[in-house]
Each structure stands twice: as structure tokens, then as C-alpha cells.
JSON list of N, CA and C in Angstrom, two decimals:
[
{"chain": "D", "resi": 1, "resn": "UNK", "atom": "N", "xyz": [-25.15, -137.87, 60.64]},
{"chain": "D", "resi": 1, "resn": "UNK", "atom": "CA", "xyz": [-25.60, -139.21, 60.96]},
{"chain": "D", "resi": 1, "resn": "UNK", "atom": "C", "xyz": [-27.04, -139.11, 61.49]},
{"chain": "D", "resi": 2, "resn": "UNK", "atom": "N", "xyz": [-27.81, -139.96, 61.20]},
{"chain": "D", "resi": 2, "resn": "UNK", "atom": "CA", "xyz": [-29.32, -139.86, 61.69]},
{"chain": "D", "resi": 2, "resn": "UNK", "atom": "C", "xyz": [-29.58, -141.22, 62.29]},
{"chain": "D", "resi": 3, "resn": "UNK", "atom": "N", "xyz": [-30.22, -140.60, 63.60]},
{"chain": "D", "resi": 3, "resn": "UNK", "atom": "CA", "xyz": [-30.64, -141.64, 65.08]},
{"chain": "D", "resi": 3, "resn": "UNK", "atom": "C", "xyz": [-31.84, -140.97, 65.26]},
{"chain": "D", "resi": 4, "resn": "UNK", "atom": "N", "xyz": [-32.51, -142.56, 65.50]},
{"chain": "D", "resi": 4, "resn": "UNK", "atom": "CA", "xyz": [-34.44, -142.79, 65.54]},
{"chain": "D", "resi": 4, "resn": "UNK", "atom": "C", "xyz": [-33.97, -142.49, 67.43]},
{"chain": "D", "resi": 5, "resn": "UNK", "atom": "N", "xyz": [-34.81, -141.65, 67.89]},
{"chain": "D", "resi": 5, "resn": "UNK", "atom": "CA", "xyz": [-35.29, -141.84, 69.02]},
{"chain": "D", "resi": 5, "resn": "UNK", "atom": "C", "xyz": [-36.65, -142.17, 69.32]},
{"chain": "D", "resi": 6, "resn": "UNK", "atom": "N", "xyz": [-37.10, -142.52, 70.67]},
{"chain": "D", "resi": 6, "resn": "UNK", "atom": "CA", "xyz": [-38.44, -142.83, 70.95]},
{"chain": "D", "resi": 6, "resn": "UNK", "atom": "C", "xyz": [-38.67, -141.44, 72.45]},
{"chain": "D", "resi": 7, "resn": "UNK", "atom": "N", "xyz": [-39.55, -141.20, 72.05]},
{"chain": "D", "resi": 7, "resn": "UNK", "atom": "CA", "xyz": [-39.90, -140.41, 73.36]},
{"chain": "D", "resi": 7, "resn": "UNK", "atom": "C", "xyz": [-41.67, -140.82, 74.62]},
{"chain": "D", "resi": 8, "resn": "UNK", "atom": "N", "xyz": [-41.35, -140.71, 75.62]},
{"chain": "D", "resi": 8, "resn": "UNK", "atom": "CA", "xyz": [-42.72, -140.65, 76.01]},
{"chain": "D", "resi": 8, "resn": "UNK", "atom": "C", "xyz": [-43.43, -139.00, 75.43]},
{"chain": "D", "resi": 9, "resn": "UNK", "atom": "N", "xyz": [-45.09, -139.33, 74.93]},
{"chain": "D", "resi": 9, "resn": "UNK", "atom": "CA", "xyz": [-45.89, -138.54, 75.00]},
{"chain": "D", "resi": 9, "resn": "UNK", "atom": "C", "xyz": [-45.39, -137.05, 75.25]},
{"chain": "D", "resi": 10, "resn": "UNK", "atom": "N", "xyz": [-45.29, -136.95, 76.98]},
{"chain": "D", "resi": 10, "resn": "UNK", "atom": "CA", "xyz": [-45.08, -135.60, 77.27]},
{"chain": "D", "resi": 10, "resn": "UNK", "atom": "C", "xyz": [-43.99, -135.23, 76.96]},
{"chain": "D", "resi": 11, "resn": "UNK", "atom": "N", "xyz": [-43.05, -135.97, 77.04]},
{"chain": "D", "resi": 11, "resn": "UNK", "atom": "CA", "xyz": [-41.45, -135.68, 76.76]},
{"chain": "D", "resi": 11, "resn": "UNK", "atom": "C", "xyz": [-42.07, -134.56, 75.29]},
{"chain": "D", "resi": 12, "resn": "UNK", "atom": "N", "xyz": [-41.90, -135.64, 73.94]},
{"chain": "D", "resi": 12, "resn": "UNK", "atom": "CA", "xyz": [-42.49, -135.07, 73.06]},
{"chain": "D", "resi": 12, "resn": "UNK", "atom": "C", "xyz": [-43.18, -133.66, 72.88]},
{"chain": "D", "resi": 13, "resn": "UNK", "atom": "N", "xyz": [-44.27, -133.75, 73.89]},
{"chain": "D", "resi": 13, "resn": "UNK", "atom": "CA", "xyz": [-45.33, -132.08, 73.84]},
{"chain": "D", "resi": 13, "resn": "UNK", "atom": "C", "xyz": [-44.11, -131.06, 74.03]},
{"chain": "D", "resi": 14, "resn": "UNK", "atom": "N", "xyz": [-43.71, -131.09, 75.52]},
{"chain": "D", "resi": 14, "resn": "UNK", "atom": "CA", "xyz": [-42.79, -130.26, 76.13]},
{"chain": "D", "resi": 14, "resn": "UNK", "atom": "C", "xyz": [-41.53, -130.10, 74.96]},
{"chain": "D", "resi": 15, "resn": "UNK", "atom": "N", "xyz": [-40.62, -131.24, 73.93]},
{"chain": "D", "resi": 15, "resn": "UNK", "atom": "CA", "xyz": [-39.85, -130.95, 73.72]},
{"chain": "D", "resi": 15, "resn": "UNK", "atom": "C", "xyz": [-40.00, -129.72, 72.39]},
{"chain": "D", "resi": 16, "resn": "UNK", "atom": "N", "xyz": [-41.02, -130.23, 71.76]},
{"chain": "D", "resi": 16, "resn": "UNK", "atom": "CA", "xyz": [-42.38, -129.84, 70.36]},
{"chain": "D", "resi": 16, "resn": "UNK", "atom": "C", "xyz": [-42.17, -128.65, 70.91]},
{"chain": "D", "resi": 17, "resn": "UNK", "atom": "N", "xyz": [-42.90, -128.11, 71.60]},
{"chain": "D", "resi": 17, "resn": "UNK", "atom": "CA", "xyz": [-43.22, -126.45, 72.87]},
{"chain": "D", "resi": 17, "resn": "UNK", "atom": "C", "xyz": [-41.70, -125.90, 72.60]},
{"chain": "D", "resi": 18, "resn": "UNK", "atom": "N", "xyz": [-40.98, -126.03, 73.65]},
{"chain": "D", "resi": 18, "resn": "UNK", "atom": "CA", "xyz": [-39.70, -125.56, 73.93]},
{"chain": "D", "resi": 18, "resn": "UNK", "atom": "C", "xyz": [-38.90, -125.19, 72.84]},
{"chain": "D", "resi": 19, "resn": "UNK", "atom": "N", "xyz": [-38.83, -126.06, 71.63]},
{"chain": "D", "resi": 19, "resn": "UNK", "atom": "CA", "xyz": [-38.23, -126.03, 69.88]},
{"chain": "D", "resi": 19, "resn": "UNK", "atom": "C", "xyz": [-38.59, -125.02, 69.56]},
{"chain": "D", "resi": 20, "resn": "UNK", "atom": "N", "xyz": [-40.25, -124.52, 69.77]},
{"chain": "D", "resi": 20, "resn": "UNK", "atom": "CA", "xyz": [-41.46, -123.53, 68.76]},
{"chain": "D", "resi": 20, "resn": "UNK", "atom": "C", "xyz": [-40.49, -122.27, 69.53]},
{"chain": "D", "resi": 21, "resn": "UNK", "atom": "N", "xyz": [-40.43, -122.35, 70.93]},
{"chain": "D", "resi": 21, "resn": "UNK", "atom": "CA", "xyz": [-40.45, -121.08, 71.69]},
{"chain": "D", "resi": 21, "resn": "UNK", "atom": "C", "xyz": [-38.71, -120.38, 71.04]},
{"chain": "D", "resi": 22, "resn": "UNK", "atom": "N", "xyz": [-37.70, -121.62, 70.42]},
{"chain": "D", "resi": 22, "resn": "UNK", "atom": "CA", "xyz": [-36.57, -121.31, 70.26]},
{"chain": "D", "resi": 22, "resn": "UNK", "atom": "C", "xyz": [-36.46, -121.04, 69.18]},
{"chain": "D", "resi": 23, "resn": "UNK", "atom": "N", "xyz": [-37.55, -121.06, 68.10]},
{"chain": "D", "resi": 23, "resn": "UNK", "atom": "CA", "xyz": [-37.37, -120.96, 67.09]},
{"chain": "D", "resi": 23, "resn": "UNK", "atom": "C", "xyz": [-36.77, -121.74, 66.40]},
{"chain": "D", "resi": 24, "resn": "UNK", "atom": "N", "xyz": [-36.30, -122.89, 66.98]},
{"chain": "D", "resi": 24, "resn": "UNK", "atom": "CA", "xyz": [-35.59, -124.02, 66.12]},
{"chain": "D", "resi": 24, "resn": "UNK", "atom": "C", "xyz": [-36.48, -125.00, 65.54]},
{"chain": "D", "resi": 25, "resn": "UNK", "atom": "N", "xyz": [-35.72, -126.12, 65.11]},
{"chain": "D", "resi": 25, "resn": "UNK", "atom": "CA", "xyz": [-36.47, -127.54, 64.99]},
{"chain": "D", "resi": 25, "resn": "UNK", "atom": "C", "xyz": [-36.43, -128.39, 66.33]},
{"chain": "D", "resi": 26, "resn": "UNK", "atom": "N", "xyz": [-37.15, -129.49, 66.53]},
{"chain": "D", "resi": 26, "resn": "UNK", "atom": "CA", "xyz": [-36.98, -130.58, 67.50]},
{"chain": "D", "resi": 26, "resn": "UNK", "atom": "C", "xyz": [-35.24, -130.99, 67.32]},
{"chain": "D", "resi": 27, "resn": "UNK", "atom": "N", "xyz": [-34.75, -131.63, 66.01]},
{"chain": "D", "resi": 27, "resn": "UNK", "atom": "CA", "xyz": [-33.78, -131.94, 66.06]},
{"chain": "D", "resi": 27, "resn": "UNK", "atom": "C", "xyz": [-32.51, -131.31, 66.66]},
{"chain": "D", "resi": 28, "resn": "UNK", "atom": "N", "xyz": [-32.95, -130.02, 65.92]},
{"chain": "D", "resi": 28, "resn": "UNK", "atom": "CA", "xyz": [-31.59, -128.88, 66.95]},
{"chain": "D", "resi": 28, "resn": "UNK", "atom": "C", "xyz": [-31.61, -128.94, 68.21]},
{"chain": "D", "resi": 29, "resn": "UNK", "atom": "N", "xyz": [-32.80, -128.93, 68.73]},
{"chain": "D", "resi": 29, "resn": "UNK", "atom": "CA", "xyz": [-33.17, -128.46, 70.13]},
{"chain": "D", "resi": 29, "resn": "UNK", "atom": "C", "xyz": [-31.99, -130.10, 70.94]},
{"chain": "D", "resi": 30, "resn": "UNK", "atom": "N", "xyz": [-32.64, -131.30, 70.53]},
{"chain": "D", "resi": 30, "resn": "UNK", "atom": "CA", "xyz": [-31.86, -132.42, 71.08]},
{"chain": "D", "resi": 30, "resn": "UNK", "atom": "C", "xyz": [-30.53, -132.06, 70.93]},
{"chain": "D", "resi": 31, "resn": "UNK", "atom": "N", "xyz": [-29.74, -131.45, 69.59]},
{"chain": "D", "resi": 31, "resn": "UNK", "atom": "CA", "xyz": [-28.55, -131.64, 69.72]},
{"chain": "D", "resi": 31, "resn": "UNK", "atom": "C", "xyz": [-27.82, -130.63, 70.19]},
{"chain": "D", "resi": 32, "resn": "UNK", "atom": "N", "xyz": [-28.40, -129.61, 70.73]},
{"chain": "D", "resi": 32, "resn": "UNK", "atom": "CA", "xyz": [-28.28, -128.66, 71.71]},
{"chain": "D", "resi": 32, "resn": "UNK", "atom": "C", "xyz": [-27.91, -129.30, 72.93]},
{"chain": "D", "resi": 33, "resn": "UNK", "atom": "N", "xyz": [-28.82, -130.35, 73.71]},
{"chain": "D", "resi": 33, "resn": "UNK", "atom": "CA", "xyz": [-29.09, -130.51, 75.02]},
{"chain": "D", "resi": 33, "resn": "UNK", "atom": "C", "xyz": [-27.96, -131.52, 74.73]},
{"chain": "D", "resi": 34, "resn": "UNK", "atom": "N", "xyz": [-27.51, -132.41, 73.92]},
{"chain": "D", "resi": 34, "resn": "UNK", "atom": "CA", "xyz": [-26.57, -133.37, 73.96]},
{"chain": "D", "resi": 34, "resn": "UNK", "atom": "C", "xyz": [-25.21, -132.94, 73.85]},
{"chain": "D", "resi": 35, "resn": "UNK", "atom": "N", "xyz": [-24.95, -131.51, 72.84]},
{"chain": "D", "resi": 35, "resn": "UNK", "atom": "CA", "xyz": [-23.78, -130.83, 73.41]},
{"chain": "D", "resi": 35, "resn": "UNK", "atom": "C", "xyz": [-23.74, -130.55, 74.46]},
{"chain": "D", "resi": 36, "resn": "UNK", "atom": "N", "xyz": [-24.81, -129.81, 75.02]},
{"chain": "D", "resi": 36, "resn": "UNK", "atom": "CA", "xyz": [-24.76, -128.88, 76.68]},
{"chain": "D", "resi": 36, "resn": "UNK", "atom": "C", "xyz": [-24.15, -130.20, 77.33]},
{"chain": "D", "resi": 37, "resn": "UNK", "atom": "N", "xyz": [-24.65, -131.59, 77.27]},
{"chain": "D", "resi": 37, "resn": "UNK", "atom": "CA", "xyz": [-24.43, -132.45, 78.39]},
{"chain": "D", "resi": 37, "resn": "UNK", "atom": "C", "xyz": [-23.01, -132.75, 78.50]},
{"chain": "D", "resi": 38, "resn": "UNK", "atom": "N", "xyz": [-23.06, -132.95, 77.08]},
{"chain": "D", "resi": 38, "resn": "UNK", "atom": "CA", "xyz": [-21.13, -133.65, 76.73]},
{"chain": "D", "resi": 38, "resn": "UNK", "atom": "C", "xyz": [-20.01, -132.53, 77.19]},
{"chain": "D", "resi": 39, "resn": "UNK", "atom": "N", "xyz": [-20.65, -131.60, 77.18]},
{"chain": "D", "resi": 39, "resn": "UNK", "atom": "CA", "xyz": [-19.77, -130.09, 77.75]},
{"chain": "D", "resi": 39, "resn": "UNK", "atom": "C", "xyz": [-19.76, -129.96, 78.73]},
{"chain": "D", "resi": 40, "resn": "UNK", "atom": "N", "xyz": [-20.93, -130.33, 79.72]},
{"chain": "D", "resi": 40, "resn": "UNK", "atom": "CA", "xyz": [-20.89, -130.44, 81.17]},
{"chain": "D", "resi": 40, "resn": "UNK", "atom": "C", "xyz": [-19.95, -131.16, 82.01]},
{"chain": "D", "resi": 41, "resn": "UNK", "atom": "N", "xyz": [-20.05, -132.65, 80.99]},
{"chain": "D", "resi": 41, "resn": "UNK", "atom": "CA", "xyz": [-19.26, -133.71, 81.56]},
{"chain": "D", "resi": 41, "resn": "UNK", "atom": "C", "xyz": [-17.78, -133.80, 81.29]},
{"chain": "D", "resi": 42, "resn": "UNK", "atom": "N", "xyz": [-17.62, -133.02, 80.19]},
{"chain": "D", "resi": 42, "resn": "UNK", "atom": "CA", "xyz": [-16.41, -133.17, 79.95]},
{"chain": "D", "resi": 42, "resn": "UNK", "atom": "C", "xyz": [-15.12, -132.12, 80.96]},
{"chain": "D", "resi": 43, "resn": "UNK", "atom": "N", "xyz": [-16.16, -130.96, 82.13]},
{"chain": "D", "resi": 43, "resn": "UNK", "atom": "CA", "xyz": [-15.40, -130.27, 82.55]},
{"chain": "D", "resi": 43, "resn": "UNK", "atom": "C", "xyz": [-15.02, -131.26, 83.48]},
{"chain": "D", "resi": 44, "resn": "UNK", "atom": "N", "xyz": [-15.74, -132.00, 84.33]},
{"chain": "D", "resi": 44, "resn": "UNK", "atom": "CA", "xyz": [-15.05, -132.57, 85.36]},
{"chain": "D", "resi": 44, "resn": "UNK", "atom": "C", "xyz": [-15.87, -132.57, 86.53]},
{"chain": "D", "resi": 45, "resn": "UNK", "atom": "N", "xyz": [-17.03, -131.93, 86.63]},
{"chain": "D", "resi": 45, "resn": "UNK", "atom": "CA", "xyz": [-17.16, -131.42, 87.92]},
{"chain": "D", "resi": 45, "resn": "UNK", "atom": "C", "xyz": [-17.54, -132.70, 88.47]},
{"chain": "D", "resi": 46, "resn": "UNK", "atom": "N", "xyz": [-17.39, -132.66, 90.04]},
{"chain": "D", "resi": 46, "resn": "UNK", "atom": "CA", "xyz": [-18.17, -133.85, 90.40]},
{"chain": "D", "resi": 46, "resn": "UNK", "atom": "C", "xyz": [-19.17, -133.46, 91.50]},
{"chain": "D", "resi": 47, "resn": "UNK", "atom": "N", "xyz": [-20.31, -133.53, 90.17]},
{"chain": "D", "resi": 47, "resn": "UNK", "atom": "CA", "xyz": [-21.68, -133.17, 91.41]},
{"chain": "D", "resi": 47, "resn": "UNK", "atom": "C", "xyz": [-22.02, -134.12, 92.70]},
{"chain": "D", "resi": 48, "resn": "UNK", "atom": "N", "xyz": [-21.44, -135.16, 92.95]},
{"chain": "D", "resi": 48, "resn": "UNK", "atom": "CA", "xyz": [-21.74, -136.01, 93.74]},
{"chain": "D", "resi": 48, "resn": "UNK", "atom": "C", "xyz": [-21.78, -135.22, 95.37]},
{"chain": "D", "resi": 49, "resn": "UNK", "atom": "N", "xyz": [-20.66, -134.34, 95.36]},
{"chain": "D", "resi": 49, "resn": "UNK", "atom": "CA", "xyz": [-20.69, -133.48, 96.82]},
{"chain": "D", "resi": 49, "resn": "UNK", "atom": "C", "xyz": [-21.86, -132.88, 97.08]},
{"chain": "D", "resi": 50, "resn": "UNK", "atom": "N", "xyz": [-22.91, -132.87, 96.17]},
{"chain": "D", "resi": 50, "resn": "UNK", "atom": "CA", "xyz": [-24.10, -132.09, 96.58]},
{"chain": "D", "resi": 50, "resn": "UNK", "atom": "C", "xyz": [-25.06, -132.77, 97.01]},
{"chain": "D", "resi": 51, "resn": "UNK", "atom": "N", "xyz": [-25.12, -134.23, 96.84]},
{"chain": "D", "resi": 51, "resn": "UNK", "atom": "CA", "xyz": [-26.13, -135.09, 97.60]},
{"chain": "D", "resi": 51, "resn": "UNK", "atom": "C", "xyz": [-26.42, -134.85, 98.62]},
{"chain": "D", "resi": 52, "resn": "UNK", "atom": "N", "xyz": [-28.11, -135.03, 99.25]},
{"chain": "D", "resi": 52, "resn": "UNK", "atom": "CA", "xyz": [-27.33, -135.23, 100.60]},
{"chain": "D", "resi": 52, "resn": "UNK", "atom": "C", "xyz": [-27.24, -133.86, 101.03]},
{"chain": "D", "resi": 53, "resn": "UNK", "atom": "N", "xyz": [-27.42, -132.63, 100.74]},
{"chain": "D", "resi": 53, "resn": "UNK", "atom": "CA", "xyz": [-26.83, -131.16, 101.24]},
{"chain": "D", "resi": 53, "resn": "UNK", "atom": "C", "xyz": [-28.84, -130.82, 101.95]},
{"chain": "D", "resi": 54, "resn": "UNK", "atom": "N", "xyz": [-29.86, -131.01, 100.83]},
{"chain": "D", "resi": 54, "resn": "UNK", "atom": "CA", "xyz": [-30.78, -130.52, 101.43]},
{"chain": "D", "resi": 54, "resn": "UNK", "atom": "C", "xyz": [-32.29, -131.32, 101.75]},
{"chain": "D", "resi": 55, "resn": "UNK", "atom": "N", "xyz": [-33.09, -130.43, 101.84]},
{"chain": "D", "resi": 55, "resn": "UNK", "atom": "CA", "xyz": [-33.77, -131.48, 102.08]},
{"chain": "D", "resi": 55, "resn": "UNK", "atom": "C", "xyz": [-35.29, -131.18, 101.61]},
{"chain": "D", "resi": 56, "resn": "UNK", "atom": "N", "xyz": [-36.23, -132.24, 101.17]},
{"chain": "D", "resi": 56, "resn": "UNK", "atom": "CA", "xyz": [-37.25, -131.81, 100.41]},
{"chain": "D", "resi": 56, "resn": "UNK", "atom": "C", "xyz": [-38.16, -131.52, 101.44]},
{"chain": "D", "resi": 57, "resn": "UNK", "atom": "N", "xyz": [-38.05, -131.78, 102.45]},
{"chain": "D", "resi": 57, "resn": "UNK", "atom": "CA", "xyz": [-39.60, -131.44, 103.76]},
{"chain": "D", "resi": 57, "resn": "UNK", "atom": "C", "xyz": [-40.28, -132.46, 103.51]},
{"chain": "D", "resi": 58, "resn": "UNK", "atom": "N", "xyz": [-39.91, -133.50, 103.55]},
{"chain": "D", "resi": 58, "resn": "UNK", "atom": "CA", "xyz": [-40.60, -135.05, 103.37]},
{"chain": "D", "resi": 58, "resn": "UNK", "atom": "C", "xyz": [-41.38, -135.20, 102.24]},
{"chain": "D", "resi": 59, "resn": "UNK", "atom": "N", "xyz": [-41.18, -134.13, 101.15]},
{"chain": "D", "resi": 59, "resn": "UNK", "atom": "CA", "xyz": [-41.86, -134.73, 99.77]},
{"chain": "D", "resi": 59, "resn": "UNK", "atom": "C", "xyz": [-41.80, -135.93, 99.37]},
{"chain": "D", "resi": 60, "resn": "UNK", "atom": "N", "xyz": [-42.73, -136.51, 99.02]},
{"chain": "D", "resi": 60, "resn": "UNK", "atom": "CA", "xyz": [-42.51, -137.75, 98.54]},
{"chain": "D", "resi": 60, "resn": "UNK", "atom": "C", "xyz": [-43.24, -137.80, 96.60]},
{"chain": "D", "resi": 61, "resn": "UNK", "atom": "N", "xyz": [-42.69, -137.04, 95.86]},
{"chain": "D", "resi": 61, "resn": "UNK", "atom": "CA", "xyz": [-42.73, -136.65, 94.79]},
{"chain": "D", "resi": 61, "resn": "UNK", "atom": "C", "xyz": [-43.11, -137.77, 93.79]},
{"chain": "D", "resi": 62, "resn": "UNK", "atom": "N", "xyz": [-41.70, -138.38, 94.27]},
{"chain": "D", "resi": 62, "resn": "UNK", "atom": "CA", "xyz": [-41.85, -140.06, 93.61]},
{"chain": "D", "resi": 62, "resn": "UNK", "atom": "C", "xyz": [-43.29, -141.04, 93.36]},
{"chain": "D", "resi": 63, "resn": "UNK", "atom": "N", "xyz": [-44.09, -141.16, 94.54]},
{"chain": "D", "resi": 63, "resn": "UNK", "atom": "CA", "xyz": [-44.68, -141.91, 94.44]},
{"chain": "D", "resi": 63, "resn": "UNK", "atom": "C", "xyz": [-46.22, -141.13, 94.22]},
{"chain": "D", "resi": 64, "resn": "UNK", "atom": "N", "xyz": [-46.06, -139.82, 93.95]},
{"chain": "D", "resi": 64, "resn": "UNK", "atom": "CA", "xyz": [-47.18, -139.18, 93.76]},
{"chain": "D", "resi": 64, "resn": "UNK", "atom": "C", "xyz": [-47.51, -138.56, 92.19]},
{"chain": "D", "resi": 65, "resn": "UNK", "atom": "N", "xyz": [-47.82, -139.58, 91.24]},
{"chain": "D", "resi": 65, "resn": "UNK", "atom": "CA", "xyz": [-47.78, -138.90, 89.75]},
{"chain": "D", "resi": 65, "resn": "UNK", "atom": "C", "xyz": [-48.73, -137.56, 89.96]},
{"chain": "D", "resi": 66, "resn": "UNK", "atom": "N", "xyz": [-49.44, -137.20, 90.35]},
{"chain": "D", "resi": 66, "resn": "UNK", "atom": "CA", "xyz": [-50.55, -136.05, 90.46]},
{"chain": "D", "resi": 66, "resn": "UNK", "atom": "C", "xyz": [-50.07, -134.91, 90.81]},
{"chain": "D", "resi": 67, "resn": "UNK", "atom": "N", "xyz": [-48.79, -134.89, 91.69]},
{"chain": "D", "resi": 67, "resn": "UNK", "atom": "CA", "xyz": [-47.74, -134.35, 92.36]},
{"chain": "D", "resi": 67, "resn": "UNK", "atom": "C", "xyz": [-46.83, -134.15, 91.33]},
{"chain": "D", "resi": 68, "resn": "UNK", "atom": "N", "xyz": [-46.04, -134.91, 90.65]},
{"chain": "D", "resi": 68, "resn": "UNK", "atom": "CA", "xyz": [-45.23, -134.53, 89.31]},
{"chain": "D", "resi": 68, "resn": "UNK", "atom": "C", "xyz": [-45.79, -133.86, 88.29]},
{"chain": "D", "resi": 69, "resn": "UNK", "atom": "N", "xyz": [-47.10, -134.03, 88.27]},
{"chain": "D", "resi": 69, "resn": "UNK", "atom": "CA", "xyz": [-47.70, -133.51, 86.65]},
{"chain": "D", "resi": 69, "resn": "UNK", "atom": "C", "xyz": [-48.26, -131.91, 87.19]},
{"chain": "D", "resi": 70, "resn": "UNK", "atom": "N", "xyz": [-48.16, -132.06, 88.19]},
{"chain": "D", "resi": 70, "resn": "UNK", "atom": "CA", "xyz": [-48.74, -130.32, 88.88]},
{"chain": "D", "resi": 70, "resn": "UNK", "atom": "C", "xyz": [-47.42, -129.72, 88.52]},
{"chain": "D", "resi": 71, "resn": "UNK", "atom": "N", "xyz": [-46.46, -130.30, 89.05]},
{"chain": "D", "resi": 71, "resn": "UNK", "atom": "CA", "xyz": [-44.99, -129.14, 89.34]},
{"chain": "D", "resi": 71, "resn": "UNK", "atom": "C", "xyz": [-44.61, -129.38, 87.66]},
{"chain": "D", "resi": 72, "resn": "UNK", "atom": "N", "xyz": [-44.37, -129.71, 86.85]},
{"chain": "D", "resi": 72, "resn": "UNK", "atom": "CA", "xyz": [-44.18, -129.66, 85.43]},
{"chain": "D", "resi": 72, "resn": "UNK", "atom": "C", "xyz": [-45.26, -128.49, 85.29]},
{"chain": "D", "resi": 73, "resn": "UNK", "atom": "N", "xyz": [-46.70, -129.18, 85.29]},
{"chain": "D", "resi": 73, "resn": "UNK", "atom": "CA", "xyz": [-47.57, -127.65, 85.02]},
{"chain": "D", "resi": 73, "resn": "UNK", "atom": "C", "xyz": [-47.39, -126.38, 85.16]},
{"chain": "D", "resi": 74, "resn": "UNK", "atom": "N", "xyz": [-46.91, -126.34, 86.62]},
{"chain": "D", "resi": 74, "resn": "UNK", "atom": "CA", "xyz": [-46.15, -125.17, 87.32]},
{"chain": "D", "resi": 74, "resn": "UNK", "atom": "C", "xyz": [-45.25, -124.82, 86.35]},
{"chain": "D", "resi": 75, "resn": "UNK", "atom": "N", "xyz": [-44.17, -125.73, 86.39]},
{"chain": "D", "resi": 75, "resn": "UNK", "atom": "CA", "xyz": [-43.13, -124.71, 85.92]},
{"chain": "D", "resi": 75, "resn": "UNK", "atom": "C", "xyz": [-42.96, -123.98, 84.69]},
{"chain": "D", "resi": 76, "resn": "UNK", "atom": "N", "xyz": [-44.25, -124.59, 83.68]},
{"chain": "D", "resi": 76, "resn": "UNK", "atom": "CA", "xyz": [-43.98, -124.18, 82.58]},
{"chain": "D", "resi": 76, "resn": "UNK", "atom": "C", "xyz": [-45.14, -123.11, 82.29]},
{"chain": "D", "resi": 77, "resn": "UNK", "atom": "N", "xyz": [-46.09, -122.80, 83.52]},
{"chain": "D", "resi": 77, "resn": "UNK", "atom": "CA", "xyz": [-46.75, -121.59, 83.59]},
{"chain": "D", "resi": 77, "resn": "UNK", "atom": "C", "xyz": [-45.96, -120.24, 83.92]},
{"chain": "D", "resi": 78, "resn": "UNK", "atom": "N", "xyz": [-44.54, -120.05, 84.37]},
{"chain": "D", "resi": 78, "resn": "UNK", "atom": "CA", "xyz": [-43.92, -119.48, 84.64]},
{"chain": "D", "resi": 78, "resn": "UNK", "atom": "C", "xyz": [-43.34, -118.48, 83.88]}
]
């Protein structure tokens, strides 16, 4: 069955990147992450007990795009 998605920009770069590094296509790569999810969910767990456990040191991540686009940078210099 074939489904149009839309992606933002970076979504796109990063997903483009990540495909090359797996040697796959984009398409595999999505239906990879959509099994992984449906497999996740289907065990049961309920992550909800983990809310709430720690704490960011008053990051405020959210309201700082300059702050999000660094730690993406980061992580994928890694």
C-alpha cells in the first residue's frame, strides 16, 4: 500500500542522512521506525511511571529554538 507523507525540512535531511548511513531507502527506514513503534506498543509497557522521575536543571529547551538546533547538532556529531 503506498502513503504520501509530508515532512518538515530537517525531519527530511536527518531522515535522507540516517537511510544513507543504513544503507537502506527513506521508505524502509520509516517502515522500520513504524514497526519498532507498533512493537513497542504492543508489549504493554506503561511508560507513564517515568514522568516526573528527573529533572532537567531548569532547562527550558522548549522555548529556546537555538537551544534545540545545537543539541540535534550535537547529537549527530557523535
Amino acid at each position: 500500500m503506498r502513503t504520501q507523507i509530508s515532512l518538515e525540512q530537517e525531519q527530511h535531511a536527518l531522515v535522507k542522512l540516517k537511510a544513507a548511513e543504513l544503507g537502506i531507502s527513506m521508505a524502509e527506514y520509516i517502515r522500520r521506525l513504524v514497526d519498532r513503534d507498533l512493537v513497542d506498543k504492543s508489549l504493554g509497557a506503561d511508560v507513564s511511571q517515568i514522568f516526573g522521575m528527573g529533572s532537567s536543571g531548569g532547562s527550558d529547551i522548549a522555548n529556546e529554538p537555538s537551544a534545540v538546533e545545537a543539541a540535534i547538532s550535537s547529537h549527530h556529531q557523535q
